């Protein structure tokens, strides 16, 4: 398997695994219940879901991959159609409110570029599903920004939500393109893509990232948790607001660039919206380390793991074909 090809599989399987383990842990917030250290997909309650079940983050990510495969490009109408199909045919687990509102608007007949929720609703629904754009456009950053905007506005018009999706796609693109991680280069690369309307809060904290990486983890997380929030917010967990969600995922990856599990464990410790921080961190870490560094029991135990790996192969193949490269 070529180097970049294994990173495609690492990204999509990493997203699903991070999401699925995060989902298990969300159900483990009962008093006195102990968390197992990422050993299994236990804790899903009462047989409600099959083992390895993931949530809306992975469902929407895979919907974008299918839409790209269908059209050979990133197309707003195709992605919107896949979202609607997914909503009508799958039992989507734990969907976000803005995504639900936007997809219900699509079902009622809104156009793909009119369905997104209004400015001010800056949840993490665009960033959680951004990784396929990084895989598809890793060699063309202008296109990456354009395609990220297309996939984002279907559910969110808020510019911070669009910029967050661009930051995640850019992180994946950097990892697919580059062999070894250079922390300073990585930060500069993401910053260059965030110099857009809505990118301000990301730029501010990316500037501080080296300092955050140097301080004790709990202190850094409590700073990131408040990033871009109104001053009265005093929580230390990661809310579903897009700015801290994206920043904590980048932080976790940069803190543990060599370990998929250590990066994930960090975002689970940070708490809050951990299926989404797990999905994004898993995708970014998987895009750097490749599928073989995701523990076997997790990538084989996640629901639909073989199907997800097959989608990654098809996306890689489609990317090669688009560029006329003989395989
Ligand atoms: Mg979710």
CSV table of C-alpha atoms and ligand atoms in Angstrom, one decimal:
chain,number,residue,atom,x,y,z
A,1,UNK,CA,0.0,0.0,0.0
A,2,UNK,CA,1.3,3.4,-0.9
A,3,UNK,CA,2.1,5.9,1.8
A,4,UNK,CA,-0.7,8.3,1.1
A,5,UNK,CA,-3.2,5.5,0.5
A,6,UNK,CA,-2.7,4.1,4.0
A,7,UNK,CA,-3.2,7.6,5.3
A,8,UNK,CA,-6.6,7.7,3.6
A,9,UNK,CA,-7.6,4.5,5.5
A,10,UNK,CA,-6.1,5.9,8.7
A,11,UNK,CA,-8.2,9.1,8.4
A,12,UNK,CA,-11.6,7.5,7.9
A,13,UNK,CA,-11.0,4.5,10.3
A,14,UNK,CA,-9.4,7.0,12.8
A,15,UNK,CA,-12.6,9.1,12.7
A,16,UNK,CA,-14.9,6.1,13.2
A,17,UNK,CA,-12.8,4.7,16.1
A,18,UNK,CA,-12.4,8.0,17.9
A,19,UNK,CA,-16.1,8.7,17.5
A,20,UNK,CA,-17.2,5.1,18.6
A,21,UNK,CA,-14.9,5.0,21.7
A,22,UNK,CA,-16.0,8.6,22.6
A,23,UNK,CA,-19.6,7.5,22.3
A,24,UNK,CA,-19.0,4.6,24.7
A,25,UNK,CA,-17.4,7.0,27.2
A,26,UNK,CA,-20.3,9.4,27.0
A,27,UNK,CA,-22.5,6.7,28.4
A,28,UNK,CA,-20.0,6.0,31.2
A,29,UNK,CA,-20.6,9.3,33.0
A,30,UNK,CA,-22.7,7.5,35.6
A,31,UNK,CA,-21.5,8.2,39.2
A,32,UNK,CA,-19.0,5.6,40.4
A,33,UNK,CA,-18.6,4.0,37.0
A,34,UNK,CA,-15.0,3.4,36.0
A,35,UNK,CA,-13.7,4.1,32.5
A,36,UNK,CA,-11.8,1.3,30.8
A,37,UNK,CA,-8.6,2.4,29.2
A,38,UNK,CA,-9.6,2.2,25.5
A,39,UNK,CA,-9.6,-1.5,25.5
A,40,UNK,CA,-13.0,-2.3,24.0
A,41,UNK,CA,-16.2,-0.9,22.8
A,42,UNK,CA,-17.9,-1.7,26.1
A,43,UNK,CA,-20.3,0.6,28.0
A,44,UNK,CA,-22.9,0.9,25.2
A,45,UNK,CA,-26.0,0.6,27.2
A,46,UNK,CA,-28.5,-2.3,27.3
A,47,UNK,CA,-27.8,-3.6,23.9
A,48,UNK,CA,-29.3,-0.6,22.3
A,49,UNK,CA,-26.5,-0.4,19.7
A,50,UNK,CA,-24.2,-3.0,18.1
A,51,UNK,CA,-20.6,-3.1,19.4
A,52,UNK,CA,-18.4,-0.4,17.8
A,53,UNK,CA,-21.4,1.9,17.0
A,54,UNK,CA,-20.3,5.4,16.0
A,55,UNK,CA,-22.4,8.5,15.8
A,56,UNK,CA,-23.5,11.3,13.4
A,57,UNK,CA,-19.8,12.5,13.0
A,58,UNK,CA,-18.8,9.4,11.2
A,59,UNK,CA,-22.1,9.0,9.3
A,60,UNK,CA,-21.8,12.5,7.9
A,61,UNK,CA,-18.1,12.0,7.1
A,62,UNK,CA,-18.9,8.8,5.1
A,63,UNK,CA,-21.8,10.6,3.4
A,64,UNK,CA,-19.4,13.2,2.0
A,65,UNK,CA,-17.0,10.4,0.8
A,66,UNK,CA,-19.9,8.7,-1.0
A,67,UNK,CA,-21.0,12.0,-2.6
A,68,UNK,CA,-17.4,12.7,-3.8
A,69,UNK,CA,-17.2,9.2,-5.3
A,70,UNK,CA,-20.6,9.5,-7.0
A,71,UNK,CA,-19.7,12.8,-8.8
A,72,UNK,CA,-15.9,12.7,-8.9
A,73,UNK,CA,-15.9,16.1,-7.3
A,74,UNK,CA,-17.2,18.0,-4.2
A,75,UNK,CA,-20.7,19.1,-5.1
A,76,UNK,CA,-23.1,20.8,-2.8
A,77,UNK,CA,-26.3,19.2,-4.3
A,78,UNK,CA,-24.7,15.7,-4.1
A,79,UNK,CA,-23.6,16.1,-0.5
A,80,UNK,CA,-27.0,17.5,0.4
A,81,UNK,CA,-28.6,14.5,-1.3
A,82,UNK,CA,-26.4,12.1,0.7
A,83,UNK,CA,-27.2,13.8,4.0
A,84,UNK,CA,-30.9,13.5,3.2
A,85,UNK,CA,-30.6,9.8,2.2
A,86,UNK,CA,-28.6,9.1,5.4
A,87,UNK,CA,-31.2,10.9,7.5
A,88,UNK,CA,-34.1,9.0,5.9
A,89,UNK,CA,-32.5,5.5,5.9
A,90,UNK,CA,-30.1,5.2,8.9
A,91,UNK,CA,-30.7,5.4,12.6
A,92,UNK,CA,-28.3,8.4,13.0
A,93,UNK,CA,-27.0,8.3,16.6
A,94,UNK,CA,-26.9,11.5,18.6
A,95,UNK,CA,-27.3,14.0,15.8
A,96,UNK,CA,-26.4,17.7,16.4
A,97,UNK,CA,-29.2,20.2,16.6
A,98,UNK,CA,-28.0,22.5,13.8
A,99,UNK,CA,-27.3,19.6,11.4
A,100,UNK,CA,-30.8,18.2,12.2
A,101,UNK,CA,-32.4,21.5,11.5
A,102,UNK,CA,-30.6,22.0,8.3
A,103,UNK,CA,-31.2,18.5,7.0
A,104,UNK,CA,-34.9,18.8,7.9
A,105,UNK,CA,-35.0,22.0,5.9
A,106,UNK,CA,-33.4,20.1,2.9
A,107,UNK,CA,-36.1,17.4,3.3
A,108,UNK,CA,-38.8,20.2,3.2
A,109,UNK,CA,-37.3,21.4,-0.1
A,110,UNK,CA,-34.7,24.0,0.8
A,111,UNK,CA,-31.7,24.3,-1.7
A,112,UNK,CA,-28.3,23.0,-0.5
A,113,UNK,CA,-27.0,26.6,-0.2
A,114,UNK,CA,-30.0,27.9,1.6
A,115,UNK,CA,-30.5,25.1,4.2
A,116,UNK,CA,-27.7,26.1,6.6
A,117,UNK,CA,-28.5,27.5,10.0
A,118,UNK,CA,-28.0,31.2,10.6
A,119,UNK,CA,-25.0,33.2,11.8
A,120,UNK,CA,-24.5,32.8,15.5
A,121,UNK,CA,-25.0,29.0,15.4
A,122,UNK,CA,-21.4,27.9,15.4
A,123,UNK,CA,-21.5,24.2,16.5
A,124,UNK,CA,-18.9,21.7,15.5
A,125,UNK,CA,-21.0,19.8,12.9
A,126,UNK,CA,-19.0,21.1,9.9
A,127,UNK,CA,-15.6,20.4,11.5
A,128,UNK,CA,-16.5,16.8,12.6
A,129,UNK,CA,-17.0,15.7,9.0
A,130,UNK,CA,-14.3,17.8,7.3
A,131,UNK,CA,-11.6,15.2,6.9
A,132,UNK,CA,-12.6,13.8,3.5
A,133,UNK,CA,-12.0,17.3,2.0
A,134,UNK,CA,-8.5,17.2,3.3
A,135,UNK,CA,-8.0,13.8,1.6
A,136,UNK,CA,-9.5,14.9,-1.6
A,137,UNK,CA,-7.8,18.3,-1.9
A,138,UNK,CA,-4.5,17.8,-0.1
A,139,UNK,CA,-2.6,19.0,-3.1
A,140,UNK,CA,-4.6,22.2,-3.8
A,141,UNK,CA,-5.3,24.5,-0.9
A,142,UNK,CA,-7.4,27.0,-2.8
A,143,UNK,CA,-9.7,24.1,-3.7
A,144,UNK,CA,-9.6,22.8,-0.2
A,145,UNK,CA,-11.0,26.1,1.1
A,146,UNK,CA,-13.7,26.3,-1.6
A,147,UNK,CA,-14.8,22.6,-1.1
A,148,UNK,CA,-14.8,23.0,2.7
A,149,UNK,CA,-17.1,26.0,2.3
A,150,UNK,CA,-19.4,24.0,0.1
A,151,UNK,CA,-19.7,21.1,2.5
A,152,UNK,CA,-20.1,23.5,5.5
A,153,UNK,CA,-22.8,25.9,4.3
A,154,UNK,CA,-25.2,23.0,3.8
A,155,UNK,CA,-25.7,23.0,7.6
A,156,UNK,CA,-24.0,26.1,9.0
A,157,UNK,CA,-23.8,29.7,7.6
A,158,UNK,CA,-21.7,30.9,10.5
A,159,UNK,CA,-18.1,31.8,9.3
A,160,UNK,CA,-16.5,30.3,12.4
A,161,UNK,CA,-18.0,26.9,11.5
A,162,UNK,CA,-16.7,27.2,8.0
A,163,UNK,CA,-13.2,28.2,9.2
A,164,UNK,CA,-13.2,25.3,11.7
A,165,UNK,CA,-13.9,22.9,8.8
A,166,UNK,CA,-11.1,24.4,6.8
A,167,UNK,CA,-8.7,24.0,9.8
A,168,UNK,CA,-9.5,20.3,10.2
A,169,UNK,CA,-9.3,19.6,6.4
A,170,UNK,CA,-5.9,21.5,6.3
A,171,UNK,CA,-4.5,19.4,9.2
A,172,UNK,CA,-5.4,16.2,7.3
A,173,UNK,CA,-4.0,17.7,4.0
A,174,UNK,CA,-0.7,18.5,5.7
A,175,UNK,CA,-0.4,15.0,7.1
A,176,UNK,CA,-1.2,13.3,3.8
A,177,UNK,CA,1.3,15.5,2.0
A,178,UNK,CA,4.2,15.3,4.5
A,179,UNK,CA,6.2,12.4,5.7
A,180,UNK,CA,7.3,13.6,9.1
A,181,UNK,CA,5.4,16.0,11.3
A,182,UNK,CA,7.2,19.3,12.0
A,183,UNK,CA,5.2,21.0,14.7
A,184,UNK,CA,6.1,24.5,13.8
A,185,UNK,CA,5.4,24.0,10.1
A,186,UNK,CA,2.1,22.3,10.8
A,187,UNK,CA,0.9,25.2,12.9
A,188,UNK,CA,2.0,27.7,10.2
A,189,UNK,CA,0.3,25.7,7.5
A,190,UNK,CA,-3.1,25.7,9.4
A,191,UNK,CA,-2.7,29.4,10.2
A,192,UNK,CA,-2.2,30.2,6.5
A,193,UNK,CA,-5.6,28.6,5.8
A,194,UNK,CA,-7.4,30.3,8.7
A,195,UNK,CA,-6.6,33.9,7.5
A,196,UNK,CA,-10.2,34.2,6.4
A,197,UNK,CA,-13.5,35.7,7.7
A,198,UNK,CA,-14.3,33.6,10.9
A,199,UNK,CA,-10.7,32.4,11.3
A,200,UNK,CA,-9.7,35.0,13.9
A,201,UNK,CA,-10.3,32.9,17.0
A,202,UNK,CA,-8.3,30.0,15.5
A,203,UNK,CA,-5.4,32.3,14.5
A,204,UNK,CA,-5.2,33.7,18.0
A,205,UNK,CA,-4.9,30.3,19.7
A,206,UNK,CA,-2.7,28.8,17.1
A,207,UNK,CA,-0.2,31.6,17.8
A,208,UNK,CA,-0.3,30.4,21.4
A,209,UNK,CA,-0.1,26.7,20.6
A,210,UNK,CA,3.6,26.3,21.4
A,211,UNK,CA,3.0,27.8,24.8
A,212,UNK,CA,-0.1,25.6,25.4
A,213,UNK,CA,1.9,22.5,24.4
A,214,UNK,CA,4.5,23.5,27.0
A,215,UNK,CA,2.1,23.9,30.0
A,216,UNK,CA,0.4,21.2,32.1
A,217,UNK,CA,-2.4,19.5,30.2
A,218,UNK,CA,-5.2,20.5,32.5
A,219,UNK,CA,-4.2,24.1,32.4
A,220,UNK,CA,-4.0,24.1,28.6
A,221,UNK,CA,-7.4,22.4,28.3
A,222,UNK,CA,-9.1,24.9,30.5
A,223,UNK,CA,-7.7,27.8,28.4
A,224,UNK,CA,-8.8,26.0,25.1
A,225,UNK,CA,-12.2,25.2,26.6
A,226,UNK,CA,-12.9,29.0,26.8
A,227,UNK,CA,-11.5,29.8,23.4
A,228,UNK,CA,-13.8,32.1,21.5
A,229,UNK,CA,-16.5,31.8,24.2
A,230,UNK,CA,-18.3,34.7,25.7
A,231,UNK,CA,-16.6,35.9,28.9
A,232,UNK,CA,-19.3,34.5,31.2
A,233,UNK,CA,-18.5,30.9,30.2
A,234,UNK,CA,-16.5,29.4,33.0
A,235,UNK,CA,-16.6,25.6,32.2
A,236,UNK,CA,-13.4,23.6,31.7
A,237,UNK,CA,-14.9,20.9,29.4
A,238,UNK,CA,-15.1,21.1,25.6
A,239,UNK,CA,-18.6,22.2,24.5
A,240,UNK,CA,-20.0,21.5,21.1
A,241,UNK,CA,-18.9,25.0,20.0
A,242,UNK,CA,-16.6,24.7,17.0
A,243,UNK,CA,-13.7,26.8,18.1
A,244,UNK,CA,-12.6,24.8,21.2
A,245,UNK,CA,-13.6,21.6,19.5
A,246,UNK,CA,-11.1,22.1,16.7
A,247,UNK,CA,-8.4,23.6,18.9
A,248,UNK,CA,-8.4,20.8,21.5
A,249,UNK,CA,-8.2,18.2,18.6
A,250,UNK,CA,-5.2,20.0,17.1
A,251,UNK,CA,-3.6,20.3,20.6
A,252,UNK,CA,-4.2,16.6,21.3
A,253,UNK,CA,-2.6,15.6,18.0
A,254,UNK,CA,0.4,17.9,18.5
A,255,UNK,CA,0.9,16.7,22.1
A,256,UNK,CA,0.9,13.0,21.0
A,257,UNK,CA,1.9,13.0,17.3
A,258,UNK,CA,3.3,9.4,17.6
A,259,UNK,CA,0.5,7.8,19.4
A,260,UNK,CA,-3.1,7.4,18.2
A,261,UNK,CA,-4.3,6.2,21.6
A,262,UNK,CA,-2.6,8.8,23.6
A,263,UNK,CA,-4.0,11.6,21.5
A,264,UNK,CA,-7.5,10.2,21.8
A,265,UNK,CA,-7.1,9.6,25.6
A,266,UNK,CA,-6.3,13.3,26.0
A,267,UNK,CA,-9.5,14.5,24.4
A,268,UNK,CA,-11.5,12.0,26.4
A,269,UNK,CA,-9.9,13.3,29.6
A,270,UNK,CA,-10.8,16.9,28.5
A,271,UNK,CA,-14.5,15.8,28.5
A,272,UNK,CA,-17.5,17.4,27.0
A,273,UNK,CA,-18.4,16.6,23.4
A,274,UNK,CA,-16.0,13.6,23.2
A,275,UNK,CA,-17.5,11.7,20.3
A,276,UNK,CA,-16.8,14.7,18.2
A,277,UNK,CA,-13.4,15.6,19.6
A,278,UNK,CA,-12.6,11.9,19.3
A,279,UNK,CA,-13.7,11.7,15.7
A,280,UNK,CA,-11.6,14.8,14.7
A,281,UNK,CA,-8.6,13.8,16.7
A,282,UNK,CA,-8.8,10.2,15.4
A,283,UNK,CA,-9.0,11.5,11.8
A,284,UNK,CA,-6.1,13.9,12.2
A,285,UNK,CA,-3.9,11.3,14.0
A,286,UNK,CA,-4.9,8.6,11.5
A,287,UNK,CA,-4.0,10.9,8.6
A,288,UNK,CA,-0.5,11.2,10.1
A,289,UNK,CA,0.2,7.7,11.3
A,290,UNK,CA,-1.8,5.6,8.8
A,291,UNK,CA,-4.3,2.8,9.4
A,292,UNK,CA,-1.6,0.3,10.6
A,293,UNK,CA,-1.0,2.3,13.8
A,294,UNK,CA,-4.6,2.2,14.9
A,295,UNK,CA,-4.8,-0.7,17.3
A,296,UNK,CA,-6.2,-3.8,15.5
A,297,UNK,CA,-8.9,-4.6,18.0
A,298,UNK,CA,-10.4,-1.1,17.6
A,299,UNK,CA,-10.2,-0.8,13.8
A,300,UNK,CA,-11.5,-4.3,13.4
A,301,UNK,CA,-14.1,-3.8,16.2
A,302,UNK,CA,-15.6,-0.6,14.9
A,303,UNK,CA,-18.9,-0.9,13.2
A,304,UNK,CA,-18.6,-1.3,9.4
A,305,UNK,CA,-14.8,-1.2,9.6
A,306,UNK,CA,-14.4,-3.1,6.3
A,307,UNK,CA,-16.8,-0.9,4.5
A,308,UNK,CA,-15.0,2.2,5.8
A,309,UNK,CA,-11.6,0.9,4.7
A,310,UNK,CA,-13.2,0.1,1.3
A,311,UNK,CA,-14.5,3.7,1.0
A,312,UNK,CA,-11.0,4.9,1.8
A,313,UNK,CA,-9.5,2.7,-1.0
A,314,UNK,CA,-12.1,4.0,-3.5
A,315,UNK,CA,-11.5,7.6,-2.6
A,316,UNK,CA,-7.8,7.1,-3.0
A,317,UNK,CA,-8.4,5.4,-6.4
A,318,UNK,CA,-10.7,8.2,-7.5
A,319,UNK,CA,-8.1,10.8,-6.6
A,320,UNK,CA,-5.5,8.9,-8.6
A,321,UNK,CA,-7.8,8.6,-11.6
A,322,UNK,CA,-8.7,12.3,-11.5
A,323,UNK,CA,-5.0,13.1,-11.9
A,324,UNK,CA,-4.4,10.5,-14.6
A,325,UNK,CA,-1.9,8.7,-12.5
A,326,UNK,CA,-1.5,5.0,-13.4
A,327,UNK,CA,-1.8,2.8,-10.3
B,1,LIG,MG1,-21.7,12.7,17.4
